[in-house]
Amino acid sequence: MYKYTLSIFIIIAVACNLRAQNQPIYQYKDHVFPNIDIAENLTYNPAAKPADAISYLFDLYQPKGDHAAARPLIIWMHGGGFKYGSKADKGIKIWSNDFAERGYVCAAINYRLSKNNPVFHFDELQKSCYYAVQDVKTAIAYFKKHRAEYHIDTNKIILAGNSAGGIIALQAAYSSNAELSRRTGVVDSTALLKPDDRAKIAGIINFWGGILDIRWLKNARVPIVSVYGSHDRILNPIQADTGMYGSITIHHRADDLHIKNSVKVFEGFGHELQRHFNPLFDAGKPTQKRWLEAAQFASVFYYELLFNKPE
C-alpha cells in the first residue's frame, strides 16, 4: 500500500511539474531575457553646464538578444526626499533589471536635487519637485529624439519611481507648467513658454508617491498603478496630512474619473515597504522581495493594458 501511494504521489508531482513547464511565457509580463546590457553614465541633457552634468546622467538597461525595432521604455526616478539618492539606488537597479528581463528598455535617471532641506520644509520640497519635473520632461524629449538609436516605441513610455520618484511621475503627467508654477511659487520663464505642457506618456508606476493637488487628475487620462504600505507614515496613502495625496485617495479619484488604475497594499509595512522605515539602513532581502512583488504587480497591469493579452 505504501509503495502504491508513493507511486501515485510521484506521478502527480511529475504531472504538475510538466504542466508548470508548459505554462506560456509572455514578453513584457514574464522574465524572458536572462541577460541584460547596461550602459552607465550617459546623458539626456548634453547641453548641461559641467557643474550640473551629474544631474542629467542616466543608466540604460536593455534586454540582451532582443532585436525588436520598437520597445516600451520605462524611465525610473529614485526616491530620497528630493535631497538624496541617485540612479544607482538599490531599488532602482532591482526594478530596472527586472523590467529589462521582461523586455522593456529601462532608463534610470538622475535629476536635480535640492541644495536646501526639502525633507523638513514642504515649500522647499514642492520647489524641488518643480525642477525635477522639468528634468524628466527633458529626459522624455531626449528619448523621443533618440528613439531609433535605442529602439523605443514612443507610444509606450512609462514614468516610474519610488517615493519622490513617484511624486515626480504623477506631477509630470497630471500638472501643467502653469499649475505647478502657481503651486510651488517657482517662476520659470522658459517652462512657462509652454504653460499647458504635460508629459505625453502611456502610464505611471507610482511606488508610495503622491500628488500635490488631487484636482489635477481631471487634467489627463494617463493610467496609474500604485503600490504602498498600509503603515506608511512618510506619505499617508489616505489622508493629505503631509500636504500630498497618497495612493488610496488617487485610486478613488481615478475611479471616479474613469482613469484606468490599480493599487496594491502591503499590510503592516511602511514607507519603502519596510517594516520600520529608516533611510539610514539599507533594505534587506525581505524588503527587496516585496519590491519584486510590486514590480510583478505593475508588470501585469501594463501587460494587459498596453499589449492587450489578458491572462
C-alpha positions as MATLAB code, in Angstrom:
seq = 'MYKYTLSIFIIIAVACNLRAQNQPIYQYKDHVFPNIDIAENLTYNPAAKPADAISYLFDLYQPKGDHAAARPLIIWMHGGGFKYGSKADKGIKIWSNDFAERGYVCAAINYRLSKNNPVFHFDELQKSCYYAVQDVKTAIAYFKKHRAEYHIDTNKIILAGNSAGGIIALQAAYSSNAELSRRTGVVDSTALLKPDDRAKIAGIINFWGGILDIRWLKNARVPIVSVYGSHDRILNPIQADTGMYGSITIHHRADDLHIKNSVKVFEGFGHELQRHFNPLFDAGKPTQKRWLEAAQFASVFYYELLFNKPE';
ca = [
       0.000    0.000    0.000;
       2.870    2.391    0.885;
       4.583    1.756   -2.456;
       1.305    2.309   -4.300;
       0.689    5.650   -2.511;
       4.268    6.761   -3.163;
       3.928    5.913   -6.858;
       0.730    7.966   -7.151;
       2.453   10.883   -5.411;
       5.400   10.739   -7.840;
       3.081   10.625  -10.865;
       1.129   13.651   -9.622;
       4.321   15.582   -8.881;
       5.727   14.861  -12.331;
       2.446   15.845  -13.986;
       2.328   19.134  -12.060;
       5.927   19.869  -12.975;
       5.257   19.219  -16.664;
       2.190   21.430  -16.595;
       4.207   24.224  -14.957;
       6.853   23.846  -17.638;
       4.198   24.148  -20.332;
       2.785   27.408  -18.982;
       3.005   30.103  -21.689;
       5.544   32.869  -21.181;
       4.635   36.347  -22.337;
       7.137   39.048  -23.172;
       6.590   42.250  -21.175;
       4.844   40.296  -18.412;
       7.246   37.450  -17.657;
      11.006   37.237  -17.399;
      12.058   36.353  -20.943;
      15.621   37.664  -21.213;
      18.113   36.226  -18.685;
      20.905   38.653  -19.585;
      20.864   42.446  -19.563;
      23.145   45.010  -21.201;
      23.804   48.064  -19.028;
      25.353   51.281  -20.313;
      26.240   53.670  -17.489;
      26.638   57.420  -17.133;
      25.068   58.534  -20.391;
      23.472   61.981  -20.515;
      19.976   63.043  -21.502;
      20.947   66.728  -21.488;
      24.174   67.192  -23.477;
      23.801   70.983  -23.228;
      24.009   70.981  -19.427;
      26.701   73.054  -17.744;
      29.644   70.965  -16.456;
      28.718   71.786  -12.854;
      25.228   70.320  -13.399;
      26.230   67.389  -15.609;
      25.812   64.712  -12.926;
      22.156   65.673  -12.509;
      21.403   64.608  -16.080;
      23.128   61.241  -16.196;
      21.272   58.000  -16.847;
      21.975   54.287  -16.974;
      20.364   52.319  -19.786;
      19.205   48.726  -19.237;
      18.411   46.693  -22.348;
      17.477   43.015  -22.750;
      20.382   41.233  -24.401;
      19.371   39.422  -27.577;
      16.220   41.465  -28.120;
      16.010   42.597  -31.733;
      12.629   44.355  -31.637;
      12.645   47.622  -33.576;
      10.366   49.461  -31.120;
      10.256   48.544  -27.445;
       8.448   50.063  -24.459;
      10.553   52.363  -22.285;
      10.349   52.892  -18.539;
      12.061   55.980  -17.133;
      12.917   55.219  -13.491;
      13.332   58.006  -10.919;
      14.788   57.401   -7.477;
      13.476   58.468   -4.094;
      15.281   60.358   -1.349;
      13.082   63.323   -0.497;
      14.477   65.423   -3.380;
      17.685   65.726   -1.346;
      19.343   62.320   -1.542;
      19.571   59.300   -3.829;
      20.650   58.597   -7.382;
      20.106   56.316  -10.356;
      22.361   53.819   -8.578;
      19.948   53.256   -5.669;
      19.370   49.589   -4.912;
      15.646   49.663   -5.669;
      16.160   51.430   -8.989;
      18.731   48.822  -10.027;
      16.427   45.967   -8.994;
      13.403   47.343  -10.891;
      15.412   48.318  -13.967;
      16.906   44.841  -14.201;
      13.562   43.184  -13.511;
      11.666   45.035  -16.236;
      14.537   44.715  -18.713;
      14.344   40.945  -18.229;
      10.700   41.222  -19.278;
      11.672   43.051  -22.494;
      11.442   46.707  -21.527;
      14.155   49.271  -22.104;
      14.769   50.980  -18.768;
      16.460   54.331  -18.232;
      17.411   55.065  -14.624;
      17.912   58.816  -14.435;
      19.341   61.378  -12.082;
      17.582   64.706  -11.683;
      18.381   67.968   -9.924;
      18.375   67.647   -6.129;
      17.753   70.418   -3.651;
      20.703   72.259   -2.121;
      18.491   73.142    0.835;
      16.436   70.873    3.083;
      13.168   69.740    1.454;
      12.763   66.810    3.850;
      11.625   69.085    6.703;
      10.405   72.087    4.692;
       7.418   71.343    2.488;
       7.709   74.566    0.497;
      11.233   73.580   -0.481;
      10.067   70.060   -1.357;
       7.465   71.476   -3.742;
      10.050   73.702   -5.428;
      12.427   70.760   -5.777;
       9.611   68.759   -7.329;
       9.052   71.528   -9.899;
      12.628   71.355  -11.152;
      12.667   67.554  -11.127;
       9.509   67.517  -13.260;
      11.202   69.760  -15.818;
      14.164   67.377  -15.833;
      12.041   64.322  -16.570;
      10.332   66.212  -19.391;
      13.814   66.874  -20.783;
      14.521   63.144  -20.498;
      11.295   62.245  -22.331;
      12.173   64.631  -25.164;
      15.663   63.122  -25.353;
      14.420   59.552  -25.660;
      11.808   60.506  -28.225;
      14.529   62.169  -30.277;
      16.776   59.098  -29.944;
      14.022   56.517  -30.401;
      15.744   54.863  -33.386;
      19.072   54.578  -31.567;
      17.522   52.873  -28.537;
      14.713   51.078  -30.432;
      11.966   52.763  -28.418;
       8.244   52.799  -29.078;
       7.431   56.409  -28.171;
       3.764   55.472  -27.727;
       4.746   53.221  -24.824;
       6.803   55.395  -22.484;
       6.104   54.874  -18.779;
       7.269   57.104  -15.925;
       8.106   55.175  -12.776;
       9.588   55.858   -9.395;
       9.555   55.284   -5.673;
       8.694   57.977   -3.131;
       9.995   61.265   -4.627;
      10.278   59.456   -7.972;
       6.603   58.533   -7.861;
       5.749   62.126   -6.952;
       7.667   63.388   -9.992;
       5.911   60.927  -12.297;
       2.447   61.967  -11.141;
       3.141   65.698  -11.342;
       4.774   65.396  -14.773;
       1.720   63.730  -16.277;
      -1.087   65.496  -14.450;
       0.004   69.062  -13.685;
       0.717   71.727  -16.275;
       3.730   74.001  -16.035;
       1.447   76.880  -15.081;
      -0.341   74.897  -12.340;
       2.895   73.586  -10.902;
       4.406   77.070  -11.003;
       1.472   78.538   -9.082;
       1.524   75.718   -6.553;
       5.272   75.813   -5.896;
       5.946   79.518   -6.322;
       8.640   78.857   -8.915;
       8.675   81.357  -11.774;
      10.422   79.682  -14.687;
      10.195   81.819  -17.810;
      11.415   79.016  -20.089;
       8.891   76.436  -18.922;
       6.089   78.978  -18.872;
       6.521   79.479  -22.603;
       4.550   76.208  -22.633;
       2.115   76.793  -19.755;
      -0.153   73.847  -20.592;
       2.647   71.358  -21.193;
       2.229   67.917  -19.604;
       4.244   64.781  -20.179;
       2.757   62.741  -23.029;
       3.237   59.206  -21.730;
       1.500   55.831  -21.690;
       1.462   55.232  -17.958;
       2.734   55.796  -14.427;
       4.209   53.358  -11.905;
       3.767   55.038   -8.534;
       5.583   53.274   -5.711;
       4.491   55.013   -2.466;
       4.412   58.508   -4.009;
       1.630   61.085   -4.190;
       0.149   64.085   -5.964;
       0.173   67.678   -4.713;
      -3.380   68.502   -5.816;
      -5.919   65.717   -6.303;
      -7.937   68.006   -8.609;
      -5.177   67.704  -11.209;
      -6.306   64.164  -12.014;
      -9.029   65.640  -14.202;
      -6.336   67.055  -16.496;
      -5.324   63.822  -18.244;
      -6.153   60.150  -18.770;
      -2.785   58.557  -18.009;
      -3.128   55.104  -16.378;
      -1.698   54.737  -12.863;
      -0.573   51.648  -10.985;
       0.241   52.301   -7.331;
       1.819   50.282   -4.534;
       2.123   51.338   -0.909;
       2.482   50.087    2.659;
      -0.573   50.368    4.905;
       1.535   51.810    7.746;
       3.323   54.446    5.654;
       3.910   57.432    7.962;
       6.041   59.369    5.476;
       3.354   59.741    2.804;
      -0.039   58.770    4.148;
      -1.902   56.771    1.474;
      -5.302   58.107    2.565;
      -5.074   61.492    4.261;
      -3.448   64.623    2.881;
      -1.890   65.466    6.258;
       1.559   65.561    4.662;
       0.455   68.079    2.026;
       0.301   65.265   -0.507;
      -2.494   62.949   -1.643;
      -1.426   59.318   -1.499;
      -2.238   56.106   -3.319;
      -5.691   55.344   -1.889;
      -7.008   58.861   -2.488;
      -5.557   58.755   -6.012;
      -7.180   55.355   -6.598;
     -10.651   56.524   -5.519;
     -10.481   59.752   -7.504;
      -9.138   57.954  -10.583;
     -12.053   55.528  -10.358;
     -14.482   58.454  -10.198;
     -12.878   59.906  -13.332;
     -12.753   56.522  -15.100;
      -8.962   56.622  -15.338;
      -7.507   53.136  -15.663;
      -5.696   52.352  -12.442;
      -4.888   49.654   -9.951;
      -3.498   49.636   -6.425;
      -1.747   47.070   -4.236;
      -1.318   47.396   -0.485;
       1.274   45.629    1.651;
      -0.455   45.305    5.004;
       1.643   46.100    8.047;
       4.530   47.714    6.182;
       5.642   51.309    5.997;
       7.461   53.552    3.551;
       9.645   51.750    1.012;
       7.724   48.606    2.086;
       9.981   48.301    5.123;
       8.647   47.027    8.426;
      10.063   50.112   10.141;
      11.268   52.689    7.645;
      14.722   54.088    8.319;
      16.548   55.835    5.460;
      19.897   55.245    7.178;
      19.682   51.471    6.847;
      19.901   49.521    3.615;
      16.882   47.457    2.614;
      17.342   43.779    3.404;
      16.325   40.709    1.442;
      12.711   40.576    2.738;
      12.141   44.192    1.629;
      13.773   43.520   -1.734;
      11.422   40.569   -2.179;
       8.467   42.904   -1.631;
       9.930   45.316   -4.189;
       9.951   42.479   -6.722;
       6.343   41.640   -5.848;
       5.483   45.290   -6.522;
       7.240   45.022   -9.895;
       5.271   41.891  -10.774;
       2.001   43.637   -9.925;
       2.900   46.622  -12.121;
       4.097   44.436  -14.994;
       0.810   42.520  -15.159;
      -1.173   45.767  -15.119;
       0.714   47.235  -18.066;
       0.936   43.967  -19.966;
      -2.835   43.712  -20.033;
      -3.244   47.408  -20.778;
      -0.566   48.010  -23.433;
      -0.261   44.641  -25.126;
      -3.886   43.514  -24.994;
      -3.119   39.970  -23.946;
      -5.067   39.346  -20.732;
      -4.258   36.264  -18.738;
];
